Amino acid sequence: MKRILITGGAGFLGSHLCDRLLQEGNDIICLDNFFTGDKRNIAHLMGLPHFELIRHDIINPIYLEVDEIYNLACPASPVHYQFNPIKTIKTNVMGVINVLGIAKRTKAKVLQASTSEVYGDPEVHPQKESYWGKVNPIGIRSCYDEGKRAAECLMMDYRRQNSVNTKIVRIFNTYGPRMAINDGRVVSNFIIQALQNKKITIYGDGSHTRSFCYVDDMITGLVSMMNSADDFYGPVNIGNPGEFTIMQLAQLIIKLTKSNSEIDFQPLPADDPVQRKPDITLAGEQLGWTPQIELEKGLLNTIEYFRDVLKAS
Ligand code: NAD
Ligand code: UDP
């Protein structure tokens, strides 16, 4: 049995990872400061003999004995990571140094949840891992984008200098049940607005694109990367290459929820990337991973989840 630390384990992706790794027979330590995480995401795990919850902020050192670490601690939604941008970059630098410190001391393997945001507003389409990106270093998204780039740098320097067994995954937009209701990301915003027949808030003219990956596919990708050969350390893109405009997403969600919502065009936030689509050739070759869940199917599951959440609230 492996002892696995999941930082950010009470968040959207982290809680699904706790589920998957417990099912696979591991001992799980879930660490979270509950900034964007929620105890309800892991309530069903509390009391299980192989599940342990620690309330801790990863910018402070912590001493744990573990075999593997998935480092997911960091707010992912632009609304949340811009709420306290200095804290966001601290989490990505001081937090990652603390995580790498645990990995160095215990010889644990460590996987960093990086992001497609390291490509910024990309000039290359679709984005391959070899592309270095076009990031505004001084804009409102830089606390996250540059934070995650610094985190990748730290992972590589600890690998080169201290022989830490590191892995980097660049996660593209992922959605599904347990996104926070106040998350602010496009899929949850649109579903909640549509279910309440409120106006759907499109930032800009709706022509921006994103590629949306369902959470179950993402979790399989993260676990496959952790279990891959030690000489494959990434970065590797994990995401669904199906590309949609934000307008197409809004129309699909209106159709699937049978909503009467109208579209409300609002100003586009600064530095919002115009297009984003992963090239997942490397993940296919090295991990045998491809996404299995089509957008429509994943959205239907997510709509069902938010219907229940809204009913209960
Ligand atoms: P989330 O906000 O639901 O989860 C993040 C979790 O980290 C939350 O539980 C939060 O409370 C916790 N956290 C934040 N700062 C912390 C700190 N200093 N110490 C301890 N815990 C802290 O977001 P998510 O979508 O589950 O994202 C998880 C990870 O995946 C993040 O690192 C994010 O950057 C990355 N990622 C996600 C996406 C996506 O589309 N979901 C895309 C790219 C990258
Ligand atoms: N967006 C939108 N309406 C919303 C929320 C987001 O039009 O209510 C747009 C946003 O401007 C961006 C895209 O949807 O172009 C994806 O935004 P999200 O915050 O989900 O993630 P990002 O990929 O920008 O980090």
Short mmCIF file of C-alpha atoms and ligand atoms in Angstrom, two decimals:
data_model
loop_
_atom_site.label_atom_id
_atom_site.label_comp_id
_atom_site.label_asym_id
_atom_site.label_seq_id
_atom_site.Cartn_x
_atom_site.Cartn_y
_atom_site.Cartn_z
CA MET A 1 0.00 0.00 0.00
CA LYS A 2 1.37 3.43 -0.96
CA ARG A 3 0.89 6.49 1.25
CA ILE A 4 -0.08 9.34 -1.05
CA LEU A 5 -0.30 13.03 -0.20
CA ILE A 6 -2.80 15.06 -2.23
CA THR A 7 -2.42 18.79 -1.63
CA GLY A 8 -5.58 20.67 -2.56
CA GLY A 9 -7.36 17.36 -1.96
CA ALA A 10 -10.67 18.95 -0.92
CA GLY A 11 -10.96 20.89 -4.17
CA PHE A 12 -12.66 19.94 -7.42
CA LEU A 13 -9.94 17.77 -8.99
CA GLY A 14 -8.30 16.84 -5.69
CA SER A 15 -11.44 15.26 -4.25
CA HIS A 16 -11.92 13.09 -7.37
CA LEU A 17 -8.27 12.07 -7.11
CA CYS A 18 -8.82 11.08 -3.44
CA ASP A 19 -11.73 8.87 -4.57
CA ARG A 20 -9.74 7.21 -7.36
CA LEU A 21 -6.59 6.55 -5.35
CA LEU A 22 -8.56 5.19 -2.38
CA GLN A 23 -10.45 2.87 -4.72
CA GLU A 24 -7.08 1.66 -6.00
CA GLY A 25 -6.13 0.60 -2.47
CA ASN A 26 -3.86 3.44 -1.32
CA ASP A 27 -3.54 5.29 1.96
CA ILE A 28 -4.48 8.94 1.36
CA ILE A 29 -3.47 12.11 3.16
CA CYS A 30 -5.63 14.98 1.92
CA LEU A 31 -4.13 18.38 2.76
CA ASP A 32 -6.11 21.57 2.18
CA ASN A 33 -6.46 25.09 3.56
CA PHE A 34 -10.10 25.25 2.33
CA PHE A 35 -9.60 28.48 0.39
CA THR A 36 -11.59 27.11 -2.56
CA GLY A 37 -12.00 23.54 -1.32
CA ASP A 38 -15.08 22.27 0.46
CA LYS A 39 -15.53 19.64 3.15
CA ARG A 40 -18.63 18.42 1.31
CA ASN A 41 -16.36 17.21 -1.52
CA ILE A 42 -14.72 14.70 0.83
CA ALA A 43 -17.48 14.21 3.44
CA HIS A 44 -18.13 10.69 2.11
CA LEU A 45 -14.47 9.76 2.79
CA MET A 46 -14.27 10.99 6.37
CA GLY A 47 -13.95 8.10 8.79
CA LEU A 48 -12.58 5.65 6.21
CA PRO A 49 -9.53 3.88 7.67
CA HIS A 50 -7.26 4.85 4.79
CA PHE A 51 -8.29 8.49 4.52
CA GLU A 52 -6.81 11.31 6.60
CA LEU A 53 -7.56 15.04 6.34
CA ILE A 54 -5.10 17.76 7.37
CA ARG A 55 -6.08 21.43 7.41
CA HIS A 56 -2.85 23.15 6.49
CA ASP A 57 -1.63 25.96 4.28
CA ILE A 58 1.12 24.65 2.04
CA ILE A 59 3.03 27.93 2.07
CA ASN A 60 4.10 26.79 5.57
CA PRO A 61 6.45 23.81 5.94
CA ILE A 62 5.04 20.46 7.00
CA TYR A 63 6.74 17.15 7.75
CA LEU A 64 5.00 14.03 6.45
CA GLU A 65 6.26 10.60 5.42
CA VAL A 66 4.84 9.68 2.04
CA ASP A 67 5.59 7.67 -1.13
CA GLU A 68 3.92 9.94 -3.68
CA ILE A 69 2.65 13.53 -3.80
CA TYR A 70 0.11 15.07 -6.15
CA ASN A 71 0.53 18.83 -5.75
CA LEU A 72 -2.82 20.40 -6.64
CA ALA A 73 -2.95 23.13 -3.99
CA CYS A 74 -3.71 26.39 -5.81
CA PRO A 75 -6.93 28.16 -6.73
CA ALA A 76 -7.64 27.44 -10.40
CA SER A 77 -10.43 29.83 -11.33
CA PRO A 78 -9.38 33.33 -12.49
CA VAL A 79 -11.88 34.87 -10.05
CA HIS A 80 -10.31 33.01 -7.12
CA TYR A 81 -6.65 33.26 -8.07
CA GLN A 82 -7.03 37.01 -8.66
CA PHE A 83 -8.77 37.51 -5.29
CA ASN A 84 -5.40 37.51 -3.49
CA PRO A 85 -2.77 37.41 -6.24
CA ILE A 86 0.18 37.64 -3.84
CA LYS A 87 -1.09 34.56 -2.04
CA THR A 88 -1.48 32.79 -5.39
CA ILE A 89 2.15 33.28 -6.32
CA LYS A 90 3.27 32.38 -2.78
CA THR A 91 1.35 29.11 -3.08
CA ASN A 92 3.07 28.37 -6.37
CA VAL A 93 6.59 29.22 -5.15
CA MET A 94 6.76 28.74 -1.36
CA GLY A 95 4.14 25.98 -1.47
CA VAL A 96 5.95 24.12 -4.24
CA ILE A 97 9.30 24.49 -2.43
CA ASN A 98 7.71 22.96 0.69
CA VAL A 99 6.23 20.10 -1.35
CA LEU A 100 9.57 19.50 -3.08
CA GLY A 101 11.22 19.58 0.36
CA ILE A 102 9.01 16.68 1.47
CA ALA A 103 9.79 14.83 -1.77
CA LYS A 104 13.53 15.38 -1.37
CA ARG A 105 13.58 14.22 2.26
CA THR A 106 11.31 11.19 1.82
CA LYS A 107 12.34 10.33 -1.78
CA ALA A 108 8.66 10.54 -2.74
CA LYS A 109 7.67 10.90 -6.37
CA VAL A 110 5.96 14.25 -6.92
CA LEU A 111 3.49 15.29 -9.64
CA GLN A 112 2.85 18.98 -10.22
CA ALA A 113 -0.56 20.09 -11.50
CA SER A 114 0.61 22.65 -14.03
CA THR A 115 -1.64 24.32 -16.55
CA SER A 116 -2.27 25.29 -20.16
CA GLU A 117 -1.91 28.86 -18.79
CA VAL A 118 1.88 28.43 -19.07
CA TYR A 119 1.28 28.91 -22.82
CA GLY A 120 -0.41 32.27 -22.12
CA ASP A 121 -2.20 33.71 -25.15
CA PRO A 122 -0.60 31.23 -27.57
CA GLU A 123 0.73 32.04 -31.05
CA VAL A 124 0.95 28.31 -31.79
CA HIS A 125 -2.20 26.26 -32.26
CA PRO A 126 -2.77 23.58 -31.03
CA GLN A 127 -0.27 23.86 -28.18
CA LYS A 128 2.55 21.31 -27.99
CA GLU A 129 4.71 20.84 -24.91
CA SER A 130 7.72 22.18 -26.83
CA TYR A 131 6.06 25.62 -27.19
CA TRP A 132 7.41 28.10 -24.60
CA GLY A 133 4.33 30.29 -24.50
CA LYS A 134 3.40 33.96 -24.66
CA VAL A 135 2.66 35.14 -21.15
CA ASN A 136 2.21 38.72 -19.97
CA PRO A 137 4.54 38.85 -16.95
CA ILE A 138 2.88 41.91 -15.39
CA GLY A 139 -0.82 41.39 -16.04
CA ILE A 140 -3.72 40.31 -13.83
CA ARG A 141 -3.29 36.64 -14.78
CA SER A 142 0.48 36.59 -14.13
CA CYS A 143 0.20 35.64 -10.44
CA TYR A 144 -1.14 32.31 -11.72
CA ASP A 145 0.60 31.96 -15.11
CA GLU A 146 4.04 33.02 -13.90
CA GLY A 147 3.45 31.23 -10.59
CA LYS A 148 2.84 27.97 -12.43
CA ARG A 149 5.84 28.61 -14.70
CA ALA A 150 8.03 29.17 -11.62
CA ALA A 151 6.61 25.94 -10.16
CA GLU A 152 7.65 24.05 -13.31
CA CYS A 153 11.12 25.62 -13.02
CA LEU A 154 11.38 24.47 -9.37
CA MET A 155 10.30 20.94 -10.29
CA MET A 156 13.01 20.75 -12.96
CA ASP A 157 15.74 22.29 -10.77
CA TYR A 158 14.99 19.93 -7.85
CA ARG A 159 15.15 17.07 -10.39
CA ARG A 160 18.52 18.24 -11.80
CA GLN A 161 20.11 19.45 -8.56
CA ASN A 162 18.63 17.06 -5.98
CA SER A 163 17.55 14.04 -8.07
CA VAL A 164 13.91 14.40 -6.98
CA ASN A 165 11.60 12.17 -9.01
CA THR A 166 9.34 14.86 -10.49
CA LYS A 167 6.50 14.79 -13.04
CA ILE A 168 4.75 17.76 -14.66
CA VAL A 169 1.26 17.63 -16.14
CA ARG A 170 -0.15 20.64 -18.01
CA ILE A 171 -3.87 20.46 -17.34
CA PHE A 172 -6.23 22.04 -19.87
CA ASN A 173 -9.72 23.31 -18.89
CA THR A 174 -11.43 20.57 -16.92
CA TYR A 175 -15.03 20.47 -15.73
CA GLY A 176 -17.42 18.19 -13.91
CA PRO A 177 -19.29 17.55 -10.67
CA ARG A 178 -17.86 19.25 -7.53
CA MET A 179 -16.82 22.45 -9.26
CA ALA A 180 -17.68 25.09 -6.68
CA ILE A 181 -20.97 26.88 -7.25
CA ASN A 182 -19.16 30.23 -6.93
CA ASP A 183 -16.18 29.01 -8.94
CA GLY A 184 -16.56 31.60 -11.71
CA ARG A 185 -15.25 29.35 -14.48
CA VAL A 186 -17.19 29.20 -17.68
CA VAL A 187 -18.79 25.74 -17.49
CA SER A 188 -20.14 26.09 -13.95
CA ASN A 189 -21.23 29.71 -14.54
CA PHE A 190 -23.17 28.82 -17.70
CA ILE A 191 -24.82 25.72 -16.21
CA ILE A 192 -25.95 27.54 -13.07
CA GLN A 193 -27.22 30.52 -15.10
CA ALA A 194 -29.06 28.21 -17.53
CA LEU A 195 -30.66 26.14 -14.76
CA GLN A 196 -31.94 29.33 -13.15
CA ASN A 197 -33.05 30.82 -16.51
CA LYS A 198 -30.74 33.77 -15.81
CA LYS A 199 -28.74 35.58 -18.48
CA ILE A 200 -25.68 33.69 -19.73
CA THR A 201 -22.66 35.96 -19.27
CA ILE A 202 -20.39 35.75 -22.31
CA TYR A 203 -17.21 37.79 -21.90
CA GLY A 204 -16.30 39.29 -25.27
CA ASP A 205 -18.15 38.29 -28.45
CA GLY A 206 -18.14 34.54 -27.77
CA SER A 207 -15.55 33.73 -30.43
CA HIS A 208 -12.82 32.75 -27.92
CA THR A 209 -12.16 29.04 -27.82
CA ARG A 210 -11.41 26.50 -25.11
CA SER A 211 -11.11 22.70 -25.10
CA PHE A 212 -12.98 21.03 -22.25
CA CYS A 213 -11.93 17.81 -20.57
CA TYR A 214 -14.27 15.81 -18.32
CA VAL A 215 -12.94 15.23 -14.80
CA ASP A 216 -12.85 11.39 -15.00
CA ASP A 217 -10.59 11.53 -18.07
CA MET A 218 -8.34 14.06 -16.32
CA ILE A 219 -7.97 11.90 -13.19
CA THR A 220 -7.02 8.90 -15.36
CA GLY A 221 -4.42 11.08 -17.09
CA LEU A 222 -2.91 12.31 -13.80
CA VAL A 223 -2.67 8.80 -12.35
CA SER A 224 -1.19 7.42 -15.61
CA MET A 225 1.47 10.10 -15.51
CA MET A 226 2.35 9.37 -11.88
CA ASN A 227 2.66 5.65 -12.74
CA SER A 228 4.68 6.18 -15.94
CA ALA A 229 8.36 5.28 -16.31
CA ASP A 230 10.73 7.39 -14.16
CA ASP A 231 12.54 8.68 -17.24
CA PHE A 232 9.32 10.25 -18.53
CA TYR A 233 8.86 13.36 -16.44
CA GLY A 234 7.06 15.67 -18.86
CA PRO A 235 5.76 18.24 -19.10
CA VAL A 236 2.86 16.46 -20.73
CA ASN A 237 -0.42 18.01 -21.88
CA ILE A 238 -3.57 16.37 -20.54
CA GLY A 239 -6.79 17.72 -21.97
CA ASN A 240 -9.50 17.09 -24.52
CA PRO A 241 -8.60 18.45 -27.97
CA GLY A 242 -12.25 19.05 -28.93
CA GLU A 243 -12.28 22.84 -29.39
CA PHE A 244 -15.41 24.97 -28.95
CA THR A 245 -16.13 28.68 -29.03
CA ILE A 246 -17.60 30.09 -25.84
CA MET A 247 -20.76 30.86 -27.86
CA GLN A 248 -21.02 27.20 -28.93
CA LEU A 249 -20.64 26.16 -25.29
CA ALA A 250 -23.40 28.56 -24.22
CA GLN A 251 -25.76 27.29 -26.95
CA LEU A 252 -25.07 23.65 -26.07
CA ILE A 253 -25.71 24.24 -22.36
CA ILE A 254 -28.95 26.13 -23.14
CA LYS A 255 -30.06 23.17 -25.31
CA LEU A 256 -29.13 20.47 -22.78
CA THR A 257 -30.80 22.26 -19.85
CA LYS A 258 -33.83 23.26 -21.98
CA SER A 259 -33.31 26.76 -20.60
CA ASN A 260 -34.96 30.05 -21.57
CA SER A 261 -31.77 31.98 -20.80
CA GLU A 262 -30.67 34.78 -23.09
CA ILE A 263 -27.09 35.79 -23.80
CA ASP A 264 -25.60 38.82 -22.03
CA PHE A 265 -22.36 40.04 -23.64
CA GLN A 266 -19.94 41.52 -21.10
CA PRO A 267 -16.45 43.03 -21.46
CA LEU A 268 -13.61 40.57 -21.96
CA PRO A 269 -11.18 40.47 -19.01
CA ALA A 270 -7.56 41.53 -19.71
CA ASP A 271 -5.18 38.93 -21.16
CA ASP A 272 -7.93 36.36 -21.71
CA PRO A 273 -6.34 33.84 -24.14
CA VAL A 274 -8.04 33.89 -27.55
CA GLN A 275 -7.74 30.19 -28.26
CA ARG A 276 -6.61 27.04 -26.53
CA LYS A 277 -6.38 23.43 -27.64
CA PRO A 278 -3.96 20.76 -26.46
CA ASP A 279 -1.82 18.68 -28.76
CA ILE A 280 -2.02 15.35 -26.89
CA THR A 281 0.26 13.28 -29.11
CA LEU A 282 2.83 12.92 -26.32
CA ALA A 283 0.26 11.68 -23.77
CA GLY A 284 -0.95 9.13 -26.34
CA GLU A 285 2.56 7.87 -27.10
CA GLN A 286 3.96 7.82 -23.55
CA LEU A 287 0.90 7.09 -21.41
CA GLY A 288 -1.48 5.45 -23.88
CA TRP A 289 -3.95 8.11 -22.70
CA THR A 290 -6.73 9.71 -24.73
CA PRO A 291 -9.93 11.27 -23.39
CA GLN A 292 -13.04 9.08 -23.64
CA ILE A 293 -15.89 11.38 -22.65
CA GLU A 294 -17.53 13.65 -25.21
CA LEU A 295 -18.47 17.19 -24.17
CA GLU A 296 -22.22 16.56 -24.40
CA LYS A 297 -22.07 13.48 -22.13
CA GLY A 298 -19.80 15.23 -19.61
CA LEU A 299 -22.02 18.29 -19.55
CA LEU A 300 -25.12 16.16 -18.90
CA ASN A 301 -23.42 14.63 -15.82
CA THR A 302 -22.37 18.08 -14.63
CA ILE A 303 -25.83 19.56 -15.20
CA GLU A 304 -27.35 16.73 -13.13
CA TYR A 305 -24.89 17.51 -10.32
CA PHE A 306 -25.66 21.25 -10.29
CA ARG A 307 -29.41 20.54 -10.46
CA ASP A 308 -29.06 18.60 -7.19
CA VAL A 309 -26.85 21.27 -5.60
CA LEU A 310 -29.32 24.02 -6.47
CA LYS A 311 -32.24 21.93 -5.18
CA ALA A 312 -30.46 21.42 -1.85
CA SER A 313 -29.51 25.09 -1.43
P1 NAD B 1 -9.88 24.08 -6.87
O1 NAD B 1 -9.81 25.53 -6.57
O2 NAD B 1 -11.19 23.38 -6.76
O3 NAD B 1 -8.86 23.27 -5.94
C1 NAD B 1 -7.70 23.80 -5.39
C2 NAD B 1 -7.59 23.31 -3.96
O4 NAD B 1 -6.37 23.78 -3.39
C3 NAD B 1 -8.72 23.83 -3.07
O5 NAD B 1 -9.23 22.78 -2.29
C4 NAD B 1 -8.04 24.89 -2.20
O6 NAD B 1 -8.67 25.08 -0.96
C5 NAD B 1 -6.64 24.31 -2.10
N1 NAD B 1 -5.60 25.32 -1.83
C6 NAD B 1 -5.40 26.51 -2.45
N2 NAD B 1 -4.35 27.14 -1.92
C7 NAD B 1 -3.85 26.33 -0.94
C8 NAD B 1 -2.77 26.45 -0.03
N3 NAD B 1 -1.99 27.53 -0.02
N4 NAD B 1 -2.56 25.44 0.85
C9 NAD B 1 -3.36 24.34 0.87
N5 NAD B 1 -4.41 24.18 0.01
C10 NAD B 1 -4.65 25.17 -0.87
O7 NAD B 1 -9.25 23.90 -8.31
P2 NAD B 1 -9.10 22.60 -9.23
O8 NAD B 1 -9.80 22.87 -10.49
O9 NAD B 1 -9.41 21.36 -8.48
O10 NAD B 1 -7.53 22.66 -9.55
C11 NAD B 1 -6.60 21.80 -8.91
C12 NAD B 1 -5.22 22.03 -9.48
O11 NAD B 1 -5.22 21.77 -10.88
C13 NAD B 1 -4.72 23.47 -9.30
O12 NAD B 1 -3.35 23.44 -9.00
C14 NAD B 1 -4.94 24.09 -10.65
O13 NAD B 1 -4.04 25.13 -10.91
C15 NAD B 1 -4.73 22.91 -11.58
N6 NAD B 1 -5.45 23.10 -12.85
C16 NAD B 1 -6.81 22.94 -12.91
C17 NAD B 1 -7.46 23.17 -14.12
C18 NAD B 1 -8.95 22.96 -14.27
O14 NAD B 1 -9.47 23.24 -15.34
N7 NAD B 1 -9.66 22.48 -13.29
C19 NAD B 1 -6.74 23.60 -15.24
C20 NAD B 1 -5.36 23.77 -15.11
C21 NAD B 1 -4.73 23.51 -13.92
N1 UDP B 2 -16.08 33.18 -19.70
C1 UDP B 2 -17.30 33.71 -20.12
N2 UDP B 2 -18.29 33.84 -19.19
C2 UDP B 2 -18.17 33.45 -17.90
C3 UDP B 2 -16.94 32.88 -17.49
C4 UDP B 2 -15.91 32.76 -18.41
O1 UDP B 2 -17.46 34.09 -21.29
O2 UDP B 2 -19.15 33.59 -17.14
C5 UDP B 2 -15.02 33.02 -20.71
C6 UDP B 2 -13.67 33.59 -20.30
O3 UDP B 2 -13.59 34.96 -20.62
C7 UDP B 2 -12.72 32.73 -21.13
C8 UDP B 2 -13.42 31.36 -21.17
O4 UDP B 2 -14.80 31.64 -20.89
O5 UDP B 2 -12.60 33.23 -22.46
C9 UDP B 2 -12.89 30.36 -20.15
O6 UDP B 2 -12.86 30.99 -18.89
P1 UDP B 2 -12.56 30.23 -17.53
O7 UDP B 2 -12.62 31.24 -16.45
O8 UDP B 2 -13.42 29.03 -17.41
O9 UDP B 2 -11.07 29.67 -17.67
P2 UDP B 2 -9.72 30.16 -18.37
O10 UDP B 2 -9.52 29.18 -19.47
O11 UDP B 2 -9.87 31.56 -18.90
O12 UDP B 2 -8.70 30.07 -17.29
#
